[in-house]
Coordinates of C-alpha atoms in Angstrom, one line a residue:
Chain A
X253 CA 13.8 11.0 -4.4
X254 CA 11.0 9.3 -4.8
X255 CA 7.4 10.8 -4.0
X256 CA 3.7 10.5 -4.2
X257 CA 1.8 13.5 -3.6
X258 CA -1.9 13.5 -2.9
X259 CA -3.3 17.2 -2.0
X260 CA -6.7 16.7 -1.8
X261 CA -7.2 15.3 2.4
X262 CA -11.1 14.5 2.1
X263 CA -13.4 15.1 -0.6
X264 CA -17.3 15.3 -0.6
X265 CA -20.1 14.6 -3.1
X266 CA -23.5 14.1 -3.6
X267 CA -24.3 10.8 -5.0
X268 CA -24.3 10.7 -9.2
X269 CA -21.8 13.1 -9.0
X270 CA -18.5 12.9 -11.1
X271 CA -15.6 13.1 -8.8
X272 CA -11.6 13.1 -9.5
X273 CA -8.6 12.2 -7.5
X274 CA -5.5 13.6 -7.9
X275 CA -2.1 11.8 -7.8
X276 CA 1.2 13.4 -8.5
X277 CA 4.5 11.4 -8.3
X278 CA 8.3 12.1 -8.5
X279 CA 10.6 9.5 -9.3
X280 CA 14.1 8.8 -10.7
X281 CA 13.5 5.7 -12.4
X282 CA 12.7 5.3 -15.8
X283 CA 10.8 2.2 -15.1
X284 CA 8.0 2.3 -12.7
X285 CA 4.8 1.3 -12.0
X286 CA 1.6 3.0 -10.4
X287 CA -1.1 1.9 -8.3
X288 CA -4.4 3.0 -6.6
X289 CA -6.1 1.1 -3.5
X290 CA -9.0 1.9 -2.0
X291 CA -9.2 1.4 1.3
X292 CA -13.2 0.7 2.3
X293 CA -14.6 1.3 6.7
X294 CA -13.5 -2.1 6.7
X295 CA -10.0 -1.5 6.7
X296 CA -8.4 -4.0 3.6
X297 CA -6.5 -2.5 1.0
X298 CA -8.2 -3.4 -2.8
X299 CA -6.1 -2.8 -5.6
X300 CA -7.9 -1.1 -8.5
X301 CA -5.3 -0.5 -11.0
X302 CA -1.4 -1.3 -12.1
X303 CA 0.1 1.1 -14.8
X304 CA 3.5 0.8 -15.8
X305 CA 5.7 3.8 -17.2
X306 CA 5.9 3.0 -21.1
X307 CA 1.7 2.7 -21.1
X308 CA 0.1 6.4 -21.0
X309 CA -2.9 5.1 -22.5
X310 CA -6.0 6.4 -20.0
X311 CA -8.1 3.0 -19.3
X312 CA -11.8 2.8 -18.2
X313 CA -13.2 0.1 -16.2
X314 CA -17.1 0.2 -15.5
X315 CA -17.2 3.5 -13.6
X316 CA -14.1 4.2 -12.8
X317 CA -11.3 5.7 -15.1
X318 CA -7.6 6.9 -14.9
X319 CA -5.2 9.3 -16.6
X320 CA -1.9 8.8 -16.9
X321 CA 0.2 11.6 -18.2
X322 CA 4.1 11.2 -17.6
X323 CA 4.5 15.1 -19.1
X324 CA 2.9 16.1 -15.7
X325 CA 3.8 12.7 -13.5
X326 CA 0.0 12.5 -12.4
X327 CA -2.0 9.6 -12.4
X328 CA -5.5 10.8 -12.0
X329 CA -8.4 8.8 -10.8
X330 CA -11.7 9.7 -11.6
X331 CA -15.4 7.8 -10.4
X332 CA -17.9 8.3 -12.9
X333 CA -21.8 9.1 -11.5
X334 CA -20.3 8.6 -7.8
X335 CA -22.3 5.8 -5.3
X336 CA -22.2 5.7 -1.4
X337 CA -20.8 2.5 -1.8
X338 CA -17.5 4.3 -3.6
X339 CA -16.9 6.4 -0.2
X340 CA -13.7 4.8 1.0
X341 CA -10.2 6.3 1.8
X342 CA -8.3 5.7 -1.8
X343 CA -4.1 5.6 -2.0
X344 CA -2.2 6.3 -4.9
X345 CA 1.1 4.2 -4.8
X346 CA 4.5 4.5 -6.3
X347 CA 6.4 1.1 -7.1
X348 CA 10.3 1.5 -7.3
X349 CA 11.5 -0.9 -10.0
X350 CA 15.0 -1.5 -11.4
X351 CA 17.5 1.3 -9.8
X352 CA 16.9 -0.5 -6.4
X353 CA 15.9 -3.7 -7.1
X354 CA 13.5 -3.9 -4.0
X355 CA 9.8 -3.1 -5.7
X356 CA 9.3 -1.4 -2.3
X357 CA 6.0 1.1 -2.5
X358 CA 5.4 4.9 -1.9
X359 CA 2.2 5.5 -0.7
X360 CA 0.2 9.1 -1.1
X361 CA -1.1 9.8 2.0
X362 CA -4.5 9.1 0.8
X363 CA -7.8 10.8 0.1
X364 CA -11.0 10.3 2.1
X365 CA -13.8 10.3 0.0
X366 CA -17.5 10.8 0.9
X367 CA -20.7 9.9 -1.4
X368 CA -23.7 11.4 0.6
X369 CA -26.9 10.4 -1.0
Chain B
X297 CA -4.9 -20.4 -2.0
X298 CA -4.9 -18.6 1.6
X299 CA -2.7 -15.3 0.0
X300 CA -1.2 -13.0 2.7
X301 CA -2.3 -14.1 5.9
X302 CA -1.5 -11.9 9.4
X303 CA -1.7 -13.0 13.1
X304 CA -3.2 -11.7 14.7
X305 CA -6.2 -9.1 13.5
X306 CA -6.2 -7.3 16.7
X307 CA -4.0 -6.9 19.7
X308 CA -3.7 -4.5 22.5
X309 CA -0.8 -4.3 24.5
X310 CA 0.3 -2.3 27.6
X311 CA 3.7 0.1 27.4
X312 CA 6.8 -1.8 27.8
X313 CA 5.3 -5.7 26.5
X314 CA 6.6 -7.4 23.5
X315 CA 4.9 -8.9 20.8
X316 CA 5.6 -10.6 17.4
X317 CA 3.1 -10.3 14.4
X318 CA 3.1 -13.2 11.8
X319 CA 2.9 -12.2 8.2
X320 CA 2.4 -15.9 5.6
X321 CA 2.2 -16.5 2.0
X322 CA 1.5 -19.2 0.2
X323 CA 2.4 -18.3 -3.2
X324 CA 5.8 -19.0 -3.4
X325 CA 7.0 -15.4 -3.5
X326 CA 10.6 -13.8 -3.1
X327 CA 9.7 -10.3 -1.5
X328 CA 8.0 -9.5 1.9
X329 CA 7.2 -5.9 3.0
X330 CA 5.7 -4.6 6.7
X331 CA 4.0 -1.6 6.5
X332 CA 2.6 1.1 9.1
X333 CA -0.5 2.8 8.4
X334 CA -1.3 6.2 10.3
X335 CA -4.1 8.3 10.2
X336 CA -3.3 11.2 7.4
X337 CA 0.6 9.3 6.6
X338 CA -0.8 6.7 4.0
X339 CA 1.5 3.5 4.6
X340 CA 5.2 3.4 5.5
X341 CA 7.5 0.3 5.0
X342 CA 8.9 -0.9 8.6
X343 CA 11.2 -3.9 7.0
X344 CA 11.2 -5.7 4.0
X345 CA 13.1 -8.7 2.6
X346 CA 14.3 -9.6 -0.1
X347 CA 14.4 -13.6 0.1
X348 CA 15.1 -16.5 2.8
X349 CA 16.9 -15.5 5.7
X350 CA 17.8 -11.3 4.2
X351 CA 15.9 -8.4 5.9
X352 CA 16.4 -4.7 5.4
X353 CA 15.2 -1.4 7.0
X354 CA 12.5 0.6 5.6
X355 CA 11.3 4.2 6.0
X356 CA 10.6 3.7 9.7
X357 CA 12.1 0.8 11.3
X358 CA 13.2 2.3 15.0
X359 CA 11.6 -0.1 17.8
X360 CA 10.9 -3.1 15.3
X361 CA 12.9 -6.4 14.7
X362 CA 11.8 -8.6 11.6
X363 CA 12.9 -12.1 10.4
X364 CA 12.3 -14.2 7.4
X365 CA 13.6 -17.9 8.5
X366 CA 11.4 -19.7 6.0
X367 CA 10.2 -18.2 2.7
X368 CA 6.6 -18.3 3.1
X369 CA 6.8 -16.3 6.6
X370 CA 7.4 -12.9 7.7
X371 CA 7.9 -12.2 11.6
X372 CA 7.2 -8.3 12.9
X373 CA 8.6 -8.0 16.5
X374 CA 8.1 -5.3 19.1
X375 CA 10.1 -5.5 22.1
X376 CA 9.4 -3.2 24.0
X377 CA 6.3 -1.6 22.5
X378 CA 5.1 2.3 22.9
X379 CA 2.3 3.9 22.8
X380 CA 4.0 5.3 19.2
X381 CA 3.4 2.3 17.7
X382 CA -0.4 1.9 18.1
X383 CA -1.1 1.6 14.2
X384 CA -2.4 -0.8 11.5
X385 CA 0.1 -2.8 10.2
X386 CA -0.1 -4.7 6.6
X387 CA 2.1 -7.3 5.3
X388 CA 2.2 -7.3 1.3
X389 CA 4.4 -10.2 -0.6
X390 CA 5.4 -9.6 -4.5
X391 CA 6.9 -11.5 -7.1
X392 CA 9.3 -10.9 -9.5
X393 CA 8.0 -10.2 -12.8
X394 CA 4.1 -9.7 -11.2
X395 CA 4.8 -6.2 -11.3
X396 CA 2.3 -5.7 -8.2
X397 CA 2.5 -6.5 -3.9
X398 CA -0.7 -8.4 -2.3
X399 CA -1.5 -7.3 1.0
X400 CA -2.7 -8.8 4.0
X401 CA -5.9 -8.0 5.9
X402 CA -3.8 -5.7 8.6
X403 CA -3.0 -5.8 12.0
X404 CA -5.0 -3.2 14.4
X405 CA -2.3 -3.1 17.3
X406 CA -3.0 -0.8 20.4
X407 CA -0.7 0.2 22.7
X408 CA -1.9 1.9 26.0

């Protein structure tokens, strides 16, 4: 079945600090795509990245970053030199593709991250 | 383009009212998804559908109704609503070949 596993609740850092989030995922398909959100106080969802399955190369925007590695189905996420403006609740997602035909989502059940300055 | 719209932002209800929360598009898209959001349970799809006039159950669809009579709109209903379904609920649409769902701004729905 399909899962999305993320085991860290809450996190907390001081400001500049480096900080990673973990996201493990199970899935049967072999054609899938992965997400993160963050979710800021003000409640929208904000998509940060899409990665499909055949793609494993990491990718680096600004201060953010992710690794993909499909021998370990995680998806990291890590923030580079961490602001207060980055605390926010962040989701890794799951998206089923061609077994069902639906392109519903998994969600993680999020973690909370804190930036205290 | 107005993207995923919900009615309405906020809404409390007493135990035992109904309510129907509107989920619209305007880009044209095949797929519509309802999603619960809980504290420490990420999000978990109510109903989605699949095109005009199909709907289908999700993860967690007990004490919800949907209906999709025109494309561009997604109806939520509670009918007899509990104090279990005081949540944030988020629409999302997707097209085919986009590869990724755009969500609404969520529902805050309270149920004393």
């Amino acid at each position: 079945a399909q899962k999305v596993t993320q085991a860290q609740t809450e996190i907390s850092v001081v400001e500049k600090e480096d900080v990673t989030l973990d996201c493990v995922y199970e899935t049967r398909d072999t054609t899938y795509y992965l997400f993160w959100y963050k979710q800021p106080p003000s409640g929208e969802l904000v998509f940060l990245i899409r990665r499909n399955s055949f793609d494993e190369q990491n990718e680096i925007s600004g201060r953010y970053s992710w690794n993909f590695q499909k021998s370990t189905s995680s998806f990291n996420f890590t923030i580079t030199a961490s602001q207060v403006v980055d605390s926010a609740v962040y989701f890794c997602a799951l998206s089923e593709g061609k077994i069902s035909g639906t392109y519903k989502y998994i969600f993680g059940t999020g973690t909370r991250l804190k930036v205290l300055a | 383009n107005a993207g995923v719209t919900q009615t309405p932002k906020f809404r409390v209800l007493k135990t035992g009212q109904s309510m129907t929360l509107l989920c619209a598009q305007d880009m044209n898209h095949e797929y519509m998804y309802w999603y619960r959001q809980d504290p420490g349970m990420g999000l978990r799809l109510i109903h989605y559908s699949v095109g005009e006039g199909t709907t289908a159950k999700g993860e967690v669809p007990d004490g919800y109704n949907v209906s999709r009579l025109k494309k561009q709109n997604f109806l939520l209903g509670l009918e007899s609503a509990a104090p279990s379904q005081t949540s944030v609920y988020f629409c999302a649409s997707y097209r085919r070949g986009a590869h990724e769902q755009f969500f609404g701004p969520g529902t805050r729905l309270t149920v004393l």
